[in-house]
Coordinates of C-alpha atoms in Angstrom, one line a residue:
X207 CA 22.6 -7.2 -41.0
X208 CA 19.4 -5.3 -39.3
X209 CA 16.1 -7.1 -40.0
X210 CA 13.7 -4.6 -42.0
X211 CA 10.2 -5.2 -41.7
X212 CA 7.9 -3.0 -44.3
X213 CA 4.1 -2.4 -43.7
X214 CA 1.6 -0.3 -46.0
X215 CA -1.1 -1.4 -47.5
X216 CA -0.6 0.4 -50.7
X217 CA 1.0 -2.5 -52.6
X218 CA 2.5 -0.1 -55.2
X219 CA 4.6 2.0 -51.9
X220 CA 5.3 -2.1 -50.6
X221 CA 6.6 -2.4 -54.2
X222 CA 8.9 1.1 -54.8
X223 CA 10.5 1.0 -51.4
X224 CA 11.2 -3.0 -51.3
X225 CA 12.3 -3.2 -54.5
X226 CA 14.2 0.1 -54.9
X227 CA 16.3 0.3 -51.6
X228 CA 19.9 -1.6 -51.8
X229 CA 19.2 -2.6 -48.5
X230 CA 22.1 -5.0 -47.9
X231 CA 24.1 -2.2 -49.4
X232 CA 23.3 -0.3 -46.1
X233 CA 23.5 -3.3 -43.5
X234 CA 19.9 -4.4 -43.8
X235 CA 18.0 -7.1 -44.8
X236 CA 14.7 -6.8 -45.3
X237 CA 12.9 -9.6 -43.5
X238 CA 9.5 -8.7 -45.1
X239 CA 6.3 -6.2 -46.3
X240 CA 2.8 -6.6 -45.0
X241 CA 0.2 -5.2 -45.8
X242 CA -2.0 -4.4 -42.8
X243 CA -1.1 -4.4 -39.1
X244 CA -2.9 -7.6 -38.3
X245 CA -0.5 -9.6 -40.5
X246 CA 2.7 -7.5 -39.6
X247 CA 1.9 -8.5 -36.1
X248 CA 2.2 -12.4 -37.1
X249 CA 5.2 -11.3 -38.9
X250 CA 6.8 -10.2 -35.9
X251 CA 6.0 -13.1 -33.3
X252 CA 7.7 -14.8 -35.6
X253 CA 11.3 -13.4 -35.9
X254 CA 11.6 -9.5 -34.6
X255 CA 12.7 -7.1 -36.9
X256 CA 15.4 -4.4 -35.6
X257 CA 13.4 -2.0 -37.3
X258 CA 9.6 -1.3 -38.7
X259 CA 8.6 0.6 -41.1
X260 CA 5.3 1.4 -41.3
X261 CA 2.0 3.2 -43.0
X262 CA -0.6 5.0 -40.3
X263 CA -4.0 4.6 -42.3
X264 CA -4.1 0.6 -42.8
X265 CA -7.0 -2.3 -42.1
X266 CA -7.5 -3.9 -39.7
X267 CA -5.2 -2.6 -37.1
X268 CA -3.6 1.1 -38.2
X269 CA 0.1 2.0 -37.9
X270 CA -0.3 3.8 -34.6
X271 CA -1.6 0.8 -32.8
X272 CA 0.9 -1.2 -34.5
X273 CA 3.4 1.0 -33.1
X274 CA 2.2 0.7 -29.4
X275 CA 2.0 -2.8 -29.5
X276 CA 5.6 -3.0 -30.7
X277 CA 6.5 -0.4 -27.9
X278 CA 4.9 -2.4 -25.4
X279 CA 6.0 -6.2 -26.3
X280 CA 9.2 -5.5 -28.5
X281 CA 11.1 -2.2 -27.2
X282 CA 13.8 -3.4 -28.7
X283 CA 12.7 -2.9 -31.9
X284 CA 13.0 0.8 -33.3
X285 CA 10.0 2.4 -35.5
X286 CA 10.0 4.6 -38.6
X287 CA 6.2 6.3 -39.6
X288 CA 5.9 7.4 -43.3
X289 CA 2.7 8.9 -43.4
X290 CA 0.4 11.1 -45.7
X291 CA -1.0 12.8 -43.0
X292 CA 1.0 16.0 -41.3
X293 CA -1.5 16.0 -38.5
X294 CA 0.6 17.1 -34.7
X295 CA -1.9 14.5 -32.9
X296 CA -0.5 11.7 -35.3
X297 CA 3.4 13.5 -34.3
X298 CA 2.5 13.6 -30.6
X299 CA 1.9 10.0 -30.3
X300 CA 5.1 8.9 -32.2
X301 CA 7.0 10.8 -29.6
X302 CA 4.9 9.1 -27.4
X303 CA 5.7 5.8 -28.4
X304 CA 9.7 6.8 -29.0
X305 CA 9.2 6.3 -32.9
X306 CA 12.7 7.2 -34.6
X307 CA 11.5 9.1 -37.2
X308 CA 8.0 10.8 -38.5
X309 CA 8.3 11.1 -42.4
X310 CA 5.2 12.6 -44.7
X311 CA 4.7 10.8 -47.8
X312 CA 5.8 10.7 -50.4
X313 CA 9.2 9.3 -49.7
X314 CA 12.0 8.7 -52.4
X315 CA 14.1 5.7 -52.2
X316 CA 17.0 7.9 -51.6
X317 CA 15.3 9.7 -48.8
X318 CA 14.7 6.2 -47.3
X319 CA 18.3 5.5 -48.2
X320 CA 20.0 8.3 -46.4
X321 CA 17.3 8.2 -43.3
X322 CA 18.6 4.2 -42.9
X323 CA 22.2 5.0 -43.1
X324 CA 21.7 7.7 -40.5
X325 CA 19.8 4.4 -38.7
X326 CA 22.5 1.7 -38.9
X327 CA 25.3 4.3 -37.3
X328 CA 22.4 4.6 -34.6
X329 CA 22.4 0.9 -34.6
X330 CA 25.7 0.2 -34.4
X331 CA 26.9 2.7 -31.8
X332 CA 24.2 0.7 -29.7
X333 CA 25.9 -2.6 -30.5
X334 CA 29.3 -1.3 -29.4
X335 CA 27.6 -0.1 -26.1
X336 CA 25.9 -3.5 -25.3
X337 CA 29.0 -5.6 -26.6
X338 CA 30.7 -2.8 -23.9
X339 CA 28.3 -3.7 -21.4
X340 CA 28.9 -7.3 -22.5
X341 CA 32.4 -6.9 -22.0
X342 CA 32.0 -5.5 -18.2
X343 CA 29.5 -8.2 -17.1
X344 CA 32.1 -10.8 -18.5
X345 CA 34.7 -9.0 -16.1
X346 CA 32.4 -9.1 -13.1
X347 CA 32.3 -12.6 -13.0
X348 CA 35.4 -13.5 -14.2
X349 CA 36.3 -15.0 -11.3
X350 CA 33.2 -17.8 -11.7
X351 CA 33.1 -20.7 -13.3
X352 CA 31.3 -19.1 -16.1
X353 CA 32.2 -22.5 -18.2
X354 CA 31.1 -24.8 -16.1
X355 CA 28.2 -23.1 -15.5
X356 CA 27.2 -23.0 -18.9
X357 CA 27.9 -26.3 -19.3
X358 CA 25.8 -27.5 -16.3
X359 CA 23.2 -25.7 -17.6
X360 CA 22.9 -27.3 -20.7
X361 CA 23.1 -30.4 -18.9
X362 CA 20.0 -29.8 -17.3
X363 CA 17.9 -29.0 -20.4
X364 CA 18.8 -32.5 -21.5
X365 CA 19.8 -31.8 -24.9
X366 CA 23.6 -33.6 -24.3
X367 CA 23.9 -37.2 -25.2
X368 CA 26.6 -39.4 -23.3
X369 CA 29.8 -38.8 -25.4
X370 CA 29.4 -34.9 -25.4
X371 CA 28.5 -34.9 -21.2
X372 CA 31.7 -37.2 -20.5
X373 CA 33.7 -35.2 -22.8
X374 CA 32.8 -32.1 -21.5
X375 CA 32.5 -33.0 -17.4
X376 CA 36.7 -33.9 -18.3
X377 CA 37.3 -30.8 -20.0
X378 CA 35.8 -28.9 -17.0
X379 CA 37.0 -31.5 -14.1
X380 CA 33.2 -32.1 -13.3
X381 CA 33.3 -35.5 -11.8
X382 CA 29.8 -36.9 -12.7
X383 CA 30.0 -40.3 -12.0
X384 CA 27.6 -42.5 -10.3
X385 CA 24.5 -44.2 -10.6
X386 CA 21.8 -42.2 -8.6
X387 CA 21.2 -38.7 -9.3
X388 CA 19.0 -36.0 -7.6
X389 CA 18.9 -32.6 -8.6
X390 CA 17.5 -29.9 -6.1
X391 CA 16.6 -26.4 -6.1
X392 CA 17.8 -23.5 -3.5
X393 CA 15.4 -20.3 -3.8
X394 CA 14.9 -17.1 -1.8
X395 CA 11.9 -16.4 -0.1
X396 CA 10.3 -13.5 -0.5
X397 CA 13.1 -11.9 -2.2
X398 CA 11.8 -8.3 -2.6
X399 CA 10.4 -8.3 1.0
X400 CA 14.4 -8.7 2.2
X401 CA 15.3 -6.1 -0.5
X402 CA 13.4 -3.5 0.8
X403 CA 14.4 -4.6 4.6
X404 CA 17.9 -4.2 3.4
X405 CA 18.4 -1.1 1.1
X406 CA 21.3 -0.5 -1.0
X407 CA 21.5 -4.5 -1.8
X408 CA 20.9 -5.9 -4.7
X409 CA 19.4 -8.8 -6.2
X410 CA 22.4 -10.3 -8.1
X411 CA 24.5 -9.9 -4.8
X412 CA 21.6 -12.3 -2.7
X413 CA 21.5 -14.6 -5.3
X414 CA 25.0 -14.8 -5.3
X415 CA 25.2 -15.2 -1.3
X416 CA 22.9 -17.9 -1.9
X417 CA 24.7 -19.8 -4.0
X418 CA 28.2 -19.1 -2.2
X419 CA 27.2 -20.9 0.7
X420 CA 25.1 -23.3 -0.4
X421 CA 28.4 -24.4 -2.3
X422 CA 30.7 -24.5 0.7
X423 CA 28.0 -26.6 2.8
X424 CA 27.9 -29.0 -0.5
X425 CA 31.8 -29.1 -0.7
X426 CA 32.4 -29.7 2.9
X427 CA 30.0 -32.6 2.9
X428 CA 31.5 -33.9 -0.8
X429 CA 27.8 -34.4 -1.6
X430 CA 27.5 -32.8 -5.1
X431 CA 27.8 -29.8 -7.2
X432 CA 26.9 -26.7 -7.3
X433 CA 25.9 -23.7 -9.8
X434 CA 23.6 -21.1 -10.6
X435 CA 21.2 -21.5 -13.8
X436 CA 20.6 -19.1 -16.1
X437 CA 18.0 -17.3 -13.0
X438 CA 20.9 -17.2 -11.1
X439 CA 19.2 -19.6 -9.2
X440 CA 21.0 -22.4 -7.4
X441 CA 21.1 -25.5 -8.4
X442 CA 23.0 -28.5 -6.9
X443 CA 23.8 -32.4 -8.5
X444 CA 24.2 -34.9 -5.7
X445 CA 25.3 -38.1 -6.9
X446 CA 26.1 -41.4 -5.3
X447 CA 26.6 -44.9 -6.1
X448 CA 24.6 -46.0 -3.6
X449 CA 20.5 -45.9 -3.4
X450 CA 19.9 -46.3 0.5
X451 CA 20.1 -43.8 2.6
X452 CA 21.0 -41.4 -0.2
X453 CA 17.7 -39.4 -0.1
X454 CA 18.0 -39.0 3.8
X455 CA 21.4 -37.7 3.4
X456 CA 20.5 -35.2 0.8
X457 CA 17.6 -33.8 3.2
X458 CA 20.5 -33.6 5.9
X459 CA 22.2 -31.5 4.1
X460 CA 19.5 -29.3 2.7
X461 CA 18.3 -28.3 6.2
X462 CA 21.9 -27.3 7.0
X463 CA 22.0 -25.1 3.7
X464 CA 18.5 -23.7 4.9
X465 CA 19.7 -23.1 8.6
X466 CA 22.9 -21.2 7.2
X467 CA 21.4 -19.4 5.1
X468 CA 18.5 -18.2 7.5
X469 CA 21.8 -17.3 10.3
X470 CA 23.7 -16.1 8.1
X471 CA 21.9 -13.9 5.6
X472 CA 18.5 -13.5 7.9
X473 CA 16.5 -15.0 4.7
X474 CA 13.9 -18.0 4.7
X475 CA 14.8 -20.7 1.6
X476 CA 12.6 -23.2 0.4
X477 CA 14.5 -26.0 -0.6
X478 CA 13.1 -28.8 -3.7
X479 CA 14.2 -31.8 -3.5
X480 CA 13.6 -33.6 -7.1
X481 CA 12.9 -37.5 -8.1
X482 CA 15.7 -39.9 -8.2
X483 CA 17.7 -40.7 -11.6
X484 CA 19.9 -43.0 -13.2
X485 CA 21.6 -41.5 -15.8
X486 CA 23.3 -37.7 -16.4
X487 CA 21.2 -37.5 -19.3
X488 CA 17.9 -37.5 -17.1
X489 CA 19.0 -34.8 -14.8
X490 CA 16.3 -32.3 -16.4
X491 CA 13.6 -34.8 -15.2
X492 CA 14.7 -34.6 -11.7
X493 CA 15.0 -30.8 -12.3
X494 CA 11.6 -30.4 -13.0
X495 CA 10.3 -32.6 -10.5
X496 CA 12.5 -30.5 -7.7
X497 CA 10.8 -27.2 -9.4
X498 CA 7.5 -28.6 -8.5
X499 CA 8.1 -29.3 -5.3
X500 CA 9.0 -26.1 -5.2
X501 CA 5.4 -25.1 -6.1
X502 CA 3.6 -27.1 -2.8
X503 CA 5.8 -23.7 -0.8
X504 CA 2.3 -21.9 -1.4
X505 CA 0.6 -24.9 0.6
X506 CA 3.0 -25.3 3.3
X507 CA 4.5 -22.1 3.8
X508 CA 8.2 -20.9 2.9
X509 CA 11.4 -21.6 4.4
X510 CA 10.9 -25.3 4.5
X511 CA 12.9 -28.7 2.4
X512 CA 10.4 -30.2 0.3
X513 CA 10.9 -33.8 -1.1
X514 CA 9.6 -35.1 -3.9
X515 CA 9.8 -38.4 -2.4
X516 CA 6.4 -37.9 -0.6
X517 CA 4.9 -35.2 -2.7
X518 CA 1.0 -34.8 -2.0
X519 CA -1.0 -35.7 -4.9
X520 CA -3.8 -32.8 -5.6
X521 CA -7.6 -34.2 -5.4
X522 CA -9.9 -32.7 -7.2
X523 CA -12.6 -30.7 -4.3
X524 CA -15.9 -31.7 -5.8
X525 CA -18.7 -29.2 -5.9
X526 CA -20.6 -31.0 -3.3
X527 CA -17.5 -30.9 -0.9
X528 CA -17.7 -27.2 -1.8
X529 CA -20.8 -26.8 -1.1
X530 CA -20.9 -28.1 2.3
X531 CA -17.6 -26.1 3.2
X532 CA -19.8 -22.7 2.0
X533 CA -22.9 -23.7 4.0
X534 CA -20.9 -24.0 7.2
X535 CA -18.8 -20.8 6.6
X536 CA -22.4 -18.9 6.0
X537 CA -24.0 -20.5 8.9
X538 CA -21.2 -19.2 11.1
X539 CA -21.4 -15.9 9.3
X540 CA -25.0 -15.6 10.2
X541 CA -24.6 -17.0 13.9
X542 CA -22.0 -14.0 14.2
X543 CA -19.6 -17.0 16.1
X544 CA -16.8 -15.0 15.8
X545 CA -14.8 -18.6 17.3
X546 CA -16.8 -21.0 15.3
X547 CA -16.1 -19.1 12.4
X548 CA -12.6 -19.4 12.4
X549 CA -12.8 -22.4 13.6
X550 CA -14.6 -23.8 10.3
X551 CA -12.2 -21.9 7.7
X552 CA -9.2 -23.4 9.2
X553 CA -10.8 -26.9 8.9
X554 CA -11.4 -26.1 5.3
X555 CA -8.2 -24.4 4.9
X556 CA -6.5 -27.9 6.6
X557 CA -8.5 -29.8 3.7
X558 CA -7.4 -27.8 0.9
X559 CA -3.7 -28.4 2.4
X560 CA -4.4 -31.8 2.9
X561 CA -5.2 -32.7 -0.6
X562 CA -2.7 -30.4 -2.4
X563 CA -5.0 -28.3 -4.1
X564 CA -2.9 -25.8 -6.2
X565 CA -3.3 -22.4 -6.0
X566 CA -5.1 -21.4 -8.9
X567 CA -7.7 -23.6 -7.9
X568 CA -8.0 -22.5 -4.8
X569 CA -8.2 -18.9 -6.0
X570 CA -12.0 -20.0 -7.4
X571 CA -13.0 -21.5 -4.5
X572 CA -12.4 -18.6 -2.3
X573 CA -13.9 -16.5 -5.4
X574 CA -16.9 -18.8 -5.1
X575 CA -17.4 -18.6 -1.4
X576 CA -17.3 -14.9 -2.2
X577 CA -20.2 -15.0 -4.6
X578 CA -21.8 -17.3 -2.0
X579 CA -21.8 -14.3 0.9
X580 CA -22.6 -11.9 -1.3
X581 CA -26.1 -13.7 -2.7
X582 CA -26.7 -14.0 1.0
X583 CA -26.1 -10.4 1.8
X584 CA -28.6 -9.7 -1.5
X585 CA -31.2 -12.0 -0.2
X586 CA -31.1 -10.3 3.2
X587 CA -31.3 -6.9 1.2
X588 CA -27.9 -5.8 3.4
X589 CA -25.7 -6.0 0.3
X590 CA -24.6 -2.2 -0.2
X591 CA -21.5 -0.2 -1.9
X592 CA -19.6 -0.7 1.7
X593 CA -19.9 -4.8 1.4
X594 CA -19.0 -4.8 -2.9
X595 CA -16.0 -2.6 -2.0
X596 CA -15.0 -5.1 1.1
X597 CA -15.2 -7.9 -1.5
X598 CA -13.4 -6.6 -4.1
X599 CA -10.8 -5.5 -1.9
X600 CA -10.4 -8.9 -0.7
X601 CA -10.3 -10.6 -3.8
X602 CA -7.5 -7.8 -4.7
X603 CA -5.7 -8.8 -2.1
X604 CA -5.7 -12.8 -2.3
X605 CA -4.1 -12.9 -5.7
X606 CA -0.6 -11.4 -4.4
X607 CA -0.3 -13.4 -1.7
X608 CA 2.5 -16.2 -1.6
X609 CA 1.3 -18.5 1.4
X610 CA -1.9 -20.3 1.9
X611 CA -2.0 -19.6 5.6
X612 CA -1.7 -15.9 4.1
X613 CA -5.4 -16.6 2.2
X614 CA -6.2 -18.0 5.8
X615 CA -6.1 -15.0 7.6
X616 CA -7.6 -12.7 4.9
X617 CA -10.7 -15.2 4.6
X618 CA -11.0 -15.2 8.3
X619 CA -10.9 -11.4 8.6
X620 CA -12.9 -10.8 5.6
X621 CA -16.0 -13.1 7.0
X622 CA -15.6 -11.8 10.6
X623 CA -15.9 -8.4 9.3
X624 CA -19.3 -9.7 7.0
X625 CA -20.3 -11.4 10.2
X626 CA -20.0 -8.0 12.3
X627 CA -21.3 -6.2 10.2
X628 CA -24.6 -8.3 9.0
X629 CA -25.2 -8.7 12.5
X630 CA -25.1 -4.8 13.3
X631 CA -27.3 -4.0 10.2
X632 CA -29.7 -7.1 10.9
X633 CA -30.6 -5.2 13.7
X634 CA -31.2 -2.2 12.5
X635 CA -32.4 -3.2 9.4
X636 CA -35.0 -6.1 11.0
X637 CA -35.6 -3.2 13.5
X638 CA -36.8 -1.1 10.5
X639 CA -38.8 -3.2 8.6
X640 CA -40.5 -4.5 11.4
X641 CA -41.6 -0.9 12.5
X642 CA -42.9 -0.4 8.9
X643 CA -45.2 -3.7 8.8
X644 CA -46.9 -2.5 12.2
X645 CA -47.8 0.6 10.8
X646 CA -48.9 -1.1 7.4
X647 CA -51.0 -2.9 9.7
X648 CA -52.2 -0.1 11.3
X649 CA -53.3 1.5 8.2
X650 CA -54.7 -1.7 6.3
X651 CA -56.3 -3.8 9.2
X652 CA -59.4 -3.3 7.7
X653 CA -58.7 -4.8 4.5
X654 CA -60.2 -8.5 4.4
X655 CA -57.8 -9.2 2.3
X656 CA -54.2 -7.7 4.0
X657 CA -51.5 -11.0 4.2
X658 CA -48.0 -12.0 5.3
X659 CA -47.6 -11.9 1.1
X660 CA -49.2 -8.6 0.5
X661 CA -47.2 -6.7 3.6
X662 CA -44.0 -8.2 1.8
X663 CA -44.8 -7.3 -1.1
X664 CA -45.2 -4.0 0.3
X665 CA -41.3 -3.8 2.2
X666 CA -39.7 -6.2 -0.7
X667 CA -38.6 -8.6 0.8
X668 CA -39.2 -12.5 1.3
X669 CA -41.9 -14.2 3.8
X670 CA -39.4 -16.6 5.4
X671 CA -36.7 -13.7 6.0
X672 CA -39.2 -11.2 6.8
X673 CA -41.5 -13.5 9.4
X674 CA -37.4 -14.5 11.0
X675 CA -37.2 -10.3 11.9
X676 CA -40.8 -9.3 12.6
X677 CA -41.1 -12.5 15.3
X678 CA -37.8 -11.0 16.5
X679 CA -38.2 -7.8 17.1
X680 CA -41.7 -7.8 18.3
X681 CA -42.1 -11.1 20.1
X682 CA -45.0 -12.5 17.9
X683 CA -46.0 -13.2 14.3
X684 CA -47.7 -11.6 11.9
X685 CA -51.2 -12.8 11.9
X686 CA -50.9 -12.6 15.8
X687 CA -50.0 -8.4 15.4
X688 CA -52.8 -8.5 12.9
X689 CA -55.0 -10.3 15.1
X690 CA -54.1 -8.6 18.2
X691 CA -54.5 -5.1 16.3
X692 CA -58.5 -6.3 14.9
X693 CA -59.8 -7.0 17.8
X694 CA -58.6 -4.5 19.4
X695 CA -60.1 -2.0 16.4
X696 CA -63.3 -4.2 17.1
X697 CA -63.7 -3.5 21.3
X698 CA -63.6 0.3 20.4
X699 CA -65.9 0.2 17.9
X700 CA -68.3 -2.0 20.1
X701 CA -67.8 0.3 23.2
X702 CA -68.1 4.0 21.7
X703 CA -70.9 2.8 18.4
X704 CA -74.2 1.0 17.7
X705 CA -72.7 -1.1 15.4
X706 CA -74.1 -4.5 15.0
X707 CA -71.5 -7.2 15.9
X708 CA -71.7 -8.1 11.7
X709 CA -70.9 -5.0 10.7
X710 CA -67.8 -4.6 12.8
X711 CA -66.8 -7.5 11.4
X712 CA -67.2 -6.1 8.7
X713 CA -65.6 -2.6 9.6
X714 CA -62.2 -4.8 11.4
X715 CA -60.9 -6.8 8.2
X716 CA -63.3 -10.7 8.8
X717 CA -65.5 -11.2 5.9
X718 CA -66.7 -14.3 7.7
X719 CA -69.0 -13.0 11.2
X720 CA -69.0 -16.3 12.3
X721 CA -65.5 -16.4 12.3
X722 CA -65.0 -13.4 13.5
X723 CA -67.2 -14.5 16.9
X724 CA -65.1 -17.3 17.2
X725 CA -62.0 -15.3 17.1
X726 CA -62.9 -12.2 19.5
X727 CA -64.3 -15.2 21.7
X728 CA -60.7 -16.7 21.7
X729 CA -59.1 -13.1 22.6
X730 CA -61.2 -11.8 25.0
X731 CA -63.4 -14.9 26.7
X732 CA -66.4 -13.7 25.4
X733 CA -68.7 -13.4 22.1
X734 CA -69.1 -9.7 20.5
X735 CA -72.9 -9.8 22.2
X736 CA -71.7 -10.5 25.7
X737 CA -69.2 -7.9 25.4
X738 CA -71.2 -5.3 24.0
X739 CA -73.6 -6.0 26.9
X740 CA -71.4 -6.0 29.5
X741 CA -69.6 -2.6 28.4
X742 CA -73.3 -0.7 27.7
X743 CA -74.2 -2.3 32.0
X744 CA -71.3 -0.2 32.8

């Protein structure tokens, strides 16, 4: 029987068509009628239906997003539209989303009935291809322990209790005695990187290499056993009777499965080694505890055995630690230490390694360092379209890779190239900015009431940052430029007017005279009078 699910939201339509289709008649069963998309979709997480029928115009979420969401998550599952509406957009996206058939309303139940026979011949002609296909597969692999494999694989989901292992591990000749049990994990490295090194091979084929001669180094050192789970992943059962020295014999062998396997097929394996058992029927613990040693390959870097013996417990990297690692990366940033740099992300990088911080986590740190360089670049006004396309490049980039020395390298290139770059544009930029405040000074000396604040106000930008570039780039500070520029303002006005010394104090930017006298004094070694005097002698 095909599952049926119905959905319209006219109950009346829900009624007629459930109610007057013989649908076990015609090799269905229907499964169930909703009465919007919404609930349909509930429906169908639940059990999927071999075929949906369903309504366009409904609440909530209409038939045509129904359809795509089926097309998208369950393409298995074939779609009829009976609709009111004979609109070509509404025909254009059914094609679009391979709907079987596009029928206008209304629909008589012996319509329906003919249009489902017509379905189930469909239906069934694809059964007899899969069970075909089926049949092929079957003969591929005739010549593996198809059986035993699906026996061992059981085993390892731990759903057997004792009679049904021993009975089974007899009919099969599995010897599975002992009393210590590890179970560890052969996988490829990289697996599409080889593919595309090595076209015309396919995946099936490696995995099958894999397993092949991981299986002949197991035999040869009477070890274990081997098969491939329902990944085709490989998957080997030592056993001994003895607990000393049987882990260090197990990583013996693993290293000579990994070295064969890198000779022989050119391709790095990481091998997990999982937890010690003592009973068949906890083989799916040490299972699981092999796969997550298989995890730490992000940490450490692939083609390595990892043994669950040791595994590295993952601290928890406190914001504070955080904090200091980001203040030392951005202090090397804005030294532009091209060594030093690199130098302090692979100390950081050691850390993360060193406490077993998993990947997702480490994801948001580098995300937060990110955000960290890029408030810097904003508070230095040197954040532009070339720096936000740099980052988001970067962050593209990190979440494909598989290595953590991977993230290494693209952290270290990514902040060299932030440090380069800020340093170039520092330059110029301070350069700039500095240029603009001496002629802002130029034009307001004579304001009593010009400032460092006021002159950043002007260029928008911040005292500290702006008094860091000015004192670079001219080789003294503002109210020394200011200074200098006044009482330079003040000797020409005493030399070519008949200005009173108050006035030109007035006239230069000093609202104090007194002060002003004791400031020209200080510049030129002596008071407005004496100077005036001596330039009227001459």
């Amino acid at each position: 029987m095909y599952k049926v699910l119905l959905v319209d939201d006219e109950a009346l339509i829900r009624e007629a068509i459930s109610e007057n289709v013989r649908w076990k008649e015609h090799g269905f069963e229907l499964m169930g009628a909703c009465e919007n998309g919404k609930d349909a979709i509930e429906k169908i997480e639940q059990t999927v239906p071999d075929l949906l029928i369903t309504d366009i115009c409904m609440p909530y979420l209409d038939g045509i997003e129904l359809t795509k969401y089926v097309y998208e998550k369950y393409p298995v599952t074939k779609v009829i539209i009976i609709s009111g509406y004979d609109e070509f957009e509404y025909a254009k996206t059914a094609v679009k989303y391979k709907v079987l058939e596009y029928v206008l309303k209304p629909v008589t139940a012996f319509e329906l009935t003919e249009l489902l026979d017509k379905i189930k011949e469909d239906f069934d002609e694809e059964a007899a291809k899969k069970k075909s296909l089926k049949k092929i597969r079957e003969a591929y692999i005739s010549n593996l322990p198809v059986l035993k494999g699906r026996f061992l694989n059981g085993l390892m989901q731990g759903s057997m209790n004792a009679e049904e292992i021993k009975k089974k591990s007899e009919d099969f000749h599995i010897d599975l005695s002992g009393r210590y049990f590890i179970v560890t994990v052969v996988e490829g490295d990289n697996l599409r990187e080889f593919l595309k090194r090595h076209h015309g091979i396919k995946e099936d084929l490696v995995l099958f290499a894999i397993y092949n001669i991981t299986e002949e180094i197991v035999i040869k050192n009477q070890s274990g056993i081997t098969f491939q789970n329902g990944e085709d992943k490989t998957i080997i059962i030592f056993k001994s009777d003895r607990d000393e020295g049987f882990r260090a014999g197990i990583f013996d062998v693993c290293t000579e499965i990994r070295t064969a396997l890198n000779e022989y097929l050119k391709l790095d394996v990481t091998i997990g080694i999982g937890r010690t058992v003592t009973s068949t029927g906890a083989l799916n613990q040490s299972l699981e505890s092999a796969k997550e040693m298989l995890e730490y390959r992000f940490l450490l870097g692939g083609n390595v055995v990892l043994d669950a013996r040791d595994p590295g417990k993952s601290k928890h990297t406190t914001e504070r630690e955080l904090s200091a690692w980001t203040d030392d990366i951005l202090l090397s940033i804005k030294a532009g230490e091209h060594a030093e740099l690199e130098r302090v992300i692979k100390s950081f990088i050691q850390k993360l390694r060193a406490d077993y911080v998993p990947k997702n986590r480490i994801i948001i740190l580098f995300q937060n360092i990110v955000l960290s360089i890029v408030n810097m670049l904003d508070e230095a006004g040197l954040s532009d379209e070339a720096f936000l396309e740099g980052e988001n490049t970067f962050i593209n980039r990190i979440y494909l890779l598989n290595h953590l020395k991977d993230m290494e390298a693209e952290l270290i290139e990514f902040c060299s190239m932030i440090s380069q770059k800020m340093t170039s544009e520092k330059e110029s930029y301070g350069n700039k900015q500095a240029v603009l405040a001496l002629d802002y000074i130029d034009k307001n000396y004579s304001n009593s009431e010009l400032s460092l604040n006021s002159v950043c106000r002007y260029l928008a930008i911040s005292t500290s940052y702006f008094s860091s570039i000015f004192k670079s780039c001219t080789g003294e500070t503002f109210i020394e430029a200011l200074t200098k520029k006044r009482i330079e303002k003040a000797k020409s006005l005493m030399e070519n007017t008949a200005l009173k010394a108050y006035e030109i104090a007035i006239e230069v930017g000093f609202s104090d005279p007194h002060y002003f006298s004791i400031i020209f004094k200080k510049h030129t070694g002596l008071t407005p009078t004496e100077y005036t005097k001596n330039k009227r002698r001459q």
